[in-house]
Structure formats: C-alpha cells, structure tokens
Coordinates of C-alpha atoms in Angstrom, one line a residue:
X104 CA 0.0 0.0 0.0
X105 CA 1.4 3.6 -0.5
X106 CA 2.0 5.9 1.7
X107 CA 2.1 9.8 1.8
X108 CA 3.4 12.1 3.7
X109 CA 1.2 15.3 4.6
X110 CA 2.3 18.3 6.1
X111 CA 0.3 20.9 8.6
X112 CA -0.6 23.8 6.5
X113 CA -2.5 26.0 9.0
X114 CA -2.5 25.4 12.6
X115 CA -6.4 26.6 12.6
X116 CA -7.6 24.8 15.8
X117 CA -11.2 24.5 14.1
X118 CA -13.8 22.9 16.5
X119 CA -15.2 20.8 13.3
X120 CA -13.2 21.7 10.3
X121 CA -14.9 20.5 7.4
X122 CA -15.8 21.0 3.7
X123 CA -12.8 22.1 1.7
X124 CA -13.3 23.5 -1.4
X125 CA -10.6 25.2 -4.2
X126 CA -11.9 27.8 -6.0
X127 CA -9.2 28.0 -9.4
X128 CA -10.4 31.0 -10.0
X129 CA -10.1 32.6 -6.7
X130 CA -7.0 30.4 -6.1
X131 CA -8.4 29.9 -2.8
X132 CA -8.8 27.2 -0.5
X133 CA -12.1 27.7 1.4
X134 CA -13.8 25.7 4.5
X135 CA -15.8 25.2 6.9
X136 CA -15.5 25.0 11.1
X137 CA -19.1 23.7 11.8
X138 CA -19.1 24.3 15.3
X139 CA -16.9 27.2 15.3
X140 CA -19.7 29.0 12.6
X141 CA -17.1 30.1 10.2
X142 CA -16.1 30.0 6.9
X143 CA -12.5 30.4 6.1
X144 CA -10.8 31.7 3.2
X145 CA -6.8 30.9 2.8
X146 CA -4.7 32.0 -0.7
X147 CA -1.7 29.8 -0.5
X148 CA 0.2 32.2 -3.0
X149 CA 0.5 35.3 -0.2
X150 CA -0.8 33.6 2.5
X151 CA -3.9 35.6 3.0
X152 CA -6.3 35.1 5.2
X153 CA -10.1 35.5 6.1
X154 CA -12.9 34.3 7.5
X155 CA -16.8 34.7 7.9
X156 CA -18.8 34.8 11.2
X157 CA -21.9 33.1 10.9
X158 CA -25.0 33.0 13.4
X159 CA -26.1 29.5 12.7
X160 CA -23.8 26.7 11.9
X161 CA -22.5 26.4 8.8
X162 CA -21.7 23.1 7.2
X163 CA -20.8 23.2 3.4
X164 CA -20.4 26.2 0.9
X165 CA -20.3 26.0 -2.7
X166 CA -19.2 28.6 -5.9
X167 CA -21.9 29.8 -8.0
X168 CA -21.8 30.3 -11.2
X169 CA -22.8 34.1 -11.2
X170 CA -20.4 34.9 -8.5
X171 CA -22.0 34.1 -5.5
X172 CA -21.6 31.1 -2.9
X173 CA -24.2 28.8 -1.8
X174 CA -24.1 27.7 1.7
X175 CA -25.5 24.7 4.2
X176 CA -26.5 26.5 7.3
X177 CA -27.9 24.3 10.4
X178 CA -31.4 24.9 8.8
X179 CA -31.5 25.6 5.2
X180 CA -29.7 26.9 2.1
X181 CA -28.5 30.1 1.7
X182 CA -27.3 32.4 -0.9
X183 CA -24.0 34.6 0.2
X184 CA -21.8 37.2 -1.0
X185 CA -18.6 36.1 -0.1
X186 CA -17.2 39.9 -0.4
X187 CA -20.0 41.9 1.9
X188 CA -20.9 38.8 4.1
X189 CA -24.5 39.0 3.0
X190 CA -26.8 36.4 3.2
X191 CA -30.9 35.3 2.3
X192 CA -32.4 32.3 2.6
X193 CA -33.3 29.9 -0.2
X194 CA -35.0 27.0 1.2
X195 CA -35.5 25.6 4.7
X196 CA -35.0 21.7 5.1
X197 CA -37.9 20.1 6.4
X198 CA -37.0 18.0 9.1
X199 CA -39.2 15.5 11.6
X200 CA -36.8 16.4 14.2
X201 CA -35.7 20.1 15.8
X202 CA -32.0 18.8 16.7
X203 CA -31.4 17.5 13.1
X204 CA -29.1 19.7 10.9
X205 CA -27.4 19.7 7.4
X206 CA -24.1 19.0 7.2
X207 CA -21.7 18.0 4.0
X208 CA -22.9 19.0 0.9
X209 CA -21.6 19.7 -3.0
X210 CA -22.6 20.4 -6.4
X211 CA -23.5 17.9 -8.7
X212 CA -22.4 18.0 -12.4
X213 CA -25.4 20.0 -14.1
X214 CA -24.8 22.4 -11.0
X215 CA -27.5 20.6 -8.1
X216 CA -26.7 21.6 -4.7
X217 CA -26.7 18.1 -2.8
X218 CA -26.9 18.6 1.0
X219 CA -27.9 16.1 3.9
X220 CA -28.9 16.2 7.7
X221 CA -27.7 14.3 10.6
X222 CA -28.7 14.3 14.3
X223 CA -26.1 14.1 17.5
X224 CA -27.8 11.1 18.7
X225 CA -27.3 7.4 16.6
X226 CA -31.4 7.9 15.2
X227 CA -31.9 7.5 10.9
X228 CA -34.1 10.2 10.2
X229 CA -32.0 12.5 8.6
X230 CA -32.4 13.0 4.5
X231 CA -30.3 13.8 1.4
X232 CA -31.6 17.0 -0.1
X233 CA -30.9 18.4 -3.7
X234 CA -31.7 22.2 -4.6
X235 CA -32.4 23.3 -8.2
X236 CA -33.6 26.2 -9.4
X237 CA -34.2 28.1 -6.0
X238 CA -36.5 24.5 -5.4
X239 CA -35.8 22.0 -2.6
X240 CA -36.5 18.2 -2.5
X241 CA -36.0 14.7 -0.8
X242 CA -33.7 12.5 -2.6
X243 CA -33.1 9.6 0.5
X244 CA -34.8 9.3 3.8
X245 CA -33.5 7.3 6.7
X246 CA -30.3 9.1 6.7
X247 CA -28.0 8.8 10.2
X248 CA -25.5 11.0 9.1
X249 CA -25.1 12.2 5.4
X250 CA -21.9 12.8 4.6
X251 CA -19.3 12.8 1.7
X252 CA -20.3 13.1 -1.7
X253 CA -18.8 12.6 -5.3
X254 CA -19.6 12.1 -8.8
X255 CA -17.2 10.4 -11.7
X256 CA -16.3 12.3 -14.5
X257 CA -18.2 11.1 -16.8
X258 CA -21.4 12.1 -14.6
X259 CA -22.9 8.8 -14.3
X260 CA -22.1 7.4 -11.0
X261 CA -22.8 9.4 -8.0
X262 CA -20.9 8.1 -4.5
X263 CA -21.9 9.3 -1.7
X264 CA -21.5 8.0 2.6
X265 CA -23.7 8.1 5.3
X266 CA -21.1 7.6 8.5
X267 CA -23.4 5.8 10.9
X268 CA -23.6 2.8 8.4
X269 CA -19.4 2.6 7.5
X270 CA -19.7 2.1 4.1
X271 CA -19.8 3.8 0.7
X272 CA -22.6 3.8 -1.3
X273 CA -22.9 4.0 -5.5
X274 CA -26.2 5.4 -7.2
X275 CA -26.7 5.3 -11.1
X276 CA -26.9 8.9 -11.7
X277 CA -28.8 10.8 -14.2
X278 CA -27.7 14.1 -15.1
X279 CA -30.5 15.3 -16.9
X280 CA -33.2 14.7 -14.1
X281 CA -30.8 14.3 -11.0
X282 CA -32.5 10.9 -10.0
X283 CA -30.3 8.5 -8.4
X284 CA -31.4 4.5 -8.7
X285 CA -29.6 1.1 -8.0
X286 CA -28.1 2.0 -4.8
X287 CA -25.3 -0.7 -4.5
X288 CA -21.8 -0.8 -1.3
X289 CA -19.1 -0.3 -2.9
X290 CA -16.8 0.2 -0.2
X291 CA -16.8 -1.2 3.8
X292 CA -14.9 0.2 6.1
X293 CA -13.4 -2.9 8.3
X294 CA -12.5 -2.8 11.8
X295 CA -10.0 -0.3 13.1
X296 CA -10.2 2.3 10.0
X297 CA -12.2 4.7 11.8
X298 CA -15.5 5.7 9.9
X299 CA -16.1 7.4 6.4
X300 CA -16.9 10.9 6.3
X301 CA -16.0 13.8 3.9
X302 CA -14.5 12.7 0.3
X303 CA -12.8 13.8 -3.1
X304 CA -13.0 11.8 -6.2
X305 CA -9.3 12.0 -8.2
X306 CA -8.9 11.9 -12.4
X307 CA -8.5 8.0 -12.1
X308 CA -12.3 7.6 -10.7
X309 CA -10.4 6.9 -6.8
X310 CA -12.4 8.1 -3.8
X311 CA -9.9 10.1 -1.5
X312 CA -12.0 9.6 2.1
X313 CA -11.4 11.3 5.7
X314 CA -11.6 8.4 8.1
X315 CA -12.9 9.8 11.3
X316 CA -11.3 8.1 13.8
X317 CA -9.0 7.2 12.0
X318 CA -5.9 9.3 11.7
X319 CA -5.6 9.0 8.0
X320 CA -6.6 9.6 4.7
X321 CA -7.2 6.7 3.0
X322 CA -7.4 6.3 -1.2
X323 CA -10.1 3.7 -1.9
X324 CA -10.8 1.7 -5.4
X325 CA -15.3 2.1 -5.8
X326 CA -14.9 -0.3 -8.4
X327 CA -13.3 -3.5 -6.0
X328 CA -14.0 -2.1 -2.7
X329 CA -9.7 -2.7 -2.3
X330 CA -7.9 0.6 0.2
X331 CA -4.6 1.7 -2.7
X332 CA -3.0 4.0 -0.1
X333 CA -3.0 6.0 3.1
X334 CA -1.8 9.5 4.1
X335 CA -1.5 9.2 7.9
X336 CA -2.5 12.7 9.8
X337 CA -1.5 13.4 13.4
X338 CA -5.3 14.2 14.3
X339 CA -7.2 11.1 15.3
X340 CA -10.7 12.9 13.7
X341 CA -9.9 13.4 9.9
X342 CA -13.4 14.6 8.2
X343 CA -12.6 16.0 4.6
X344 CA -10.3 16.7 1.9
X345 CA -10.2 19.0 -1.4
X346 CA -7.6 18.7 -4.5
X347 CA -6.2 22.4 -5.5
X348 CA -3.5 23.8 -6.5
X349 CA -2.8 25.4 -9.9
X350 CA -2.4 21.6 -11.3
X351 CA -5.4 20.0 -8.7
X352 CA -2.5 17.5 -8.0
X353 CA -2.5 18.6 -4.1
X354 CA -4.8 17.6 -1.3
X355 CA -6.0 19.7 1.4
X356 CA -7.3 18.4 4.3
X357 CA -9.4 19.1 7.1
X358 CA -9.3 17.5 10.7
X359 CA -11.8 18.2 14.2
X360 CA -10.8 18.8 17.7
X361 CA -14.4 17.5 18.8
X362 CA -14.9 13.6 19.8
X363 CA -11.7 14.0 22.0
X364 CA -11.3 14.7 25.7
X365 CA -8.5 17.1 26.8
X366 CA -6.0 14.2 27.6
X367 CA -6.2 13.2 24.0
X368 CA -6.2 16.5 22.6
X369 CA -2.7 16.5 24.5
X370 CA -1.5 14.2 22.4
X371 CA -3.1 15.3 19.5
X372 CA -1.7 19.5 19.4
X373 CA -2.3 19.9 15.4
X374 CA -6.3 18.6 16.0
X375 CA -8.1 21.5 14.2
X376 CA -5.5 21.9 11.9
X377 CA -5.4 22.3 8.0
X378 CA -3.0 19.8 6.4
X379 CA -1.7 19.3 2.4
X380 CA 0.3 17.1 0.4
X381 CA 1.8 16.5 -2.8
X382 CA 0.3 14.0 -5.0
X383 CA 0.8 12.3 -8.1
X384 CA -2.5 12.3 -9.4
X385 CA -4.7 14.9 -9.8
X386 CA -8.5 15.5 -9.1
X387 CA -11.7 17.3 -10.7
X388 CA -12.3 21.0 -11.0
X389 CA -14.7 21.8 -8.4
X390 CA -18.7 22.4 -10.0
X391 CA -20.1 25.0 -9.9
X392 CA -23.9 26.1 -8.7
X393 CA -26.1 26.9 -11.4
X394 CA -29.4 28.9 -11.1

C-alpha cells in the first residue's frame, strides 16, 4: 500500500473543520469550522487570510456560477456574498426532528446543490436534499448521518456516505433529471479504519476519504471495494479533503478537535489543523452552482 506524507498547513484549531473546497479562480482554499460557525478563506500564493462569522452553523459552501456562494446552514440553504458577508435564505430543510441539521454538501455536475442532515444522537431520520432552481427536494430518507459526496467524471455514477452505516454507497446517476437509482456498497470500512466521512474523487475515478477516527486519509478503489493508499495525519478525527492547486495534484485536508477529551487533545496538538500534500494524481475541478 502507498504511503504519503502530509504536512500541517494551518494550525487553525477548528472545533469541526470541514468541507474544503478550491476555488481556481479565486485560487483559494475555502472551508468550513461547523461548530466554530465560520467559513474560512486561505490564498496559498501570499498567504492571506479571512474568515466569515456566521450565526447558525455552517456546514458546506459552494461557488456559483454568477459569482456568488451557496451555503449549508444548520437549517436551510442560503445564498452569500462572499465579499459583503450578506446572506438570504433559499429554502429551509424540512426535518421531523428540531436537533437534526445539514451537514456536507456539494454540487452535482449540471450544477445541483446536494446537502444532507444528521442528528447528535445514533437515530436515521435524517435525509439527502438536492436544490435546483431556487427549489428544494427529498432524494433519500433514513439518513443517520449524510456525509461525503462525489460524482465520476463522466457524470454517471454518484458516491456518496452516510457515517453511521461505514460504508460507501454508489447510485446510477442521471444528469439530466438528477435521480439517483440502484443503490449498491461499494466500499466497507473494516475494523479499526475509523468511519467514512468527507471525500474527493481523483482523475483515475479513486475516492480520497477522511476516516474519522481514524488518523488518515485513505485512497479507496469504488470499483473492488480494495484501500490503494493512506496518508497518515497526526489528528485522530480526519473529516474532509479538497484537491487544489494550480495543477489540482495537491490535497487539502481538514481535521476536528471535537470527539476528544483534553488528555487526547494532549496528544493530538495539530487537532483543528489544516493539512496538504503533494500527489501524483490529480482530481476534478470543483462544480459549480447553477441557477
């Protein structure tokens, strides 16, 4: 199995880092801290950077196509300008349960915002949204904790994890309607790799997946189910990762101080932090929201 070798980035401390996302035309890194309710912004070429105070937590943000960022709050999409800060509400999720909220989400390839809701405690009731057009519905129900999603590059395979059920899941996906169908496991998690959470899909079709609990990153094969390589991280709670870079051959990723109590977080001083290496593969562009 290969191995790489990561380095911290940004010692960023985030409660619940999460969510990275390069913007090539920004040449930005941007991400979330869910339980810190910020959205950070870091330009690797001068080292700038910013971040975003947000009332509600905030769990996923996308690029739009007109400029703007859609974003996941605790309760609903939202619409922001990433220069003023300002925000308006697109659509609320419609949840059974007051606790649930959404957390990860990402655009689809005709430009779908796919978002999904998870509660603290180990209940299914959660579900996998999609927004289109200003217009939110229900694409699974059931959900414990919806998670990492991906798409192949040909747009007919969408991947996509809930974490309560350690395993990754394929859907036949149509681009023209955004239906998924023939949900199939395509990857199990075994004993002792943590649990799936956050993900990145590479130019080969290889699911790059934080493994919460874990200490790693781990490179997974959808199509045998086989782990190709790891990328140990000194942070036991490893939730996401992002391909940037001018070529989109290096991974960023995203770790959590939460789950630990403070003798672990002794051991673990870079939990919170922002970590990248250099790979020798490259991934997608990120897509962007549309409507």
């Amino acid at each position: 199995m290969k191995n790489y070798e990561a380095k911290c980035l940004l010692e960023a401390r985030n409660e619940l880092g999460e969510g990275p996302v390069w913007d090539e035309q920004l040449q930005e890194l941007l991400w979330v801290d869910i339980e810190g309710r910020q959205l950070h912004r870091y330009r690797p070429n001068d080292g700038r950077k910013l971040q975003l105070q947000t009332e509600k937590m905030i769990s996923a943000a996308v690029p739009a196509e007109d400029g703007t960022w859609l974003i996941a709050l605790a309760d609903g999409f939202y619409r922001l300008n990433l220069e003023s800060g300002d925000m308006s509400l697109i659509a609320r999720t419609e949840e059974e349960t007051a606790t649930n909220r959404l957390n990860d989400g990402k655009c689809d390839p005709a430009g779908r915002f796919w978002a999904g809701t998870m509660i603290s405690t180990r209940k299914r009731n959660g579900h996998l949204y999609v927004l289109e057009d200003g217009k939110l519905s229900k694409r699974l129900s059931g959900i414990g904790c919806s998670n990492g999603l991906a798409w192949t590059a040909d747009g007919t395979v969408m991947y996509y994890i809930d974490t309560f059920e350690n395993e990754v899941y394929a859907f036949d996906y149509d681009a023209a309607s955004g239906q998924i169908a023939n949900r199939r496991i395509v990857i199990r998690f075994p004993e002792g790799e943590g649990s799936p959470d956050g993900m990145s899909i590479d130019s080969e079709g290889m699911l790059w997946i934080g493994h919460w609990g874990g200490w790693q990153i781990g490179r997974w094969n959808p199509l045998t189910g086989e782990k190709l390589a790891t990328i140990p991280i000194p942070v036991r709670n490893v939730t996401s990762c992002a391909f940037g870079g001018e070529s989109l051959d290096e991974l960023y990723i995203t770790t959590a101080r939460i789950g630990n109590d403070e003798d672990q977080l002794k051991e673990q001083p870079l939990a919170g932090a922002v970590f990248r290496v250099k790979l020798d593969v490259k991934g997608l562009p990120v897509q962007r929201a549309r409507g």
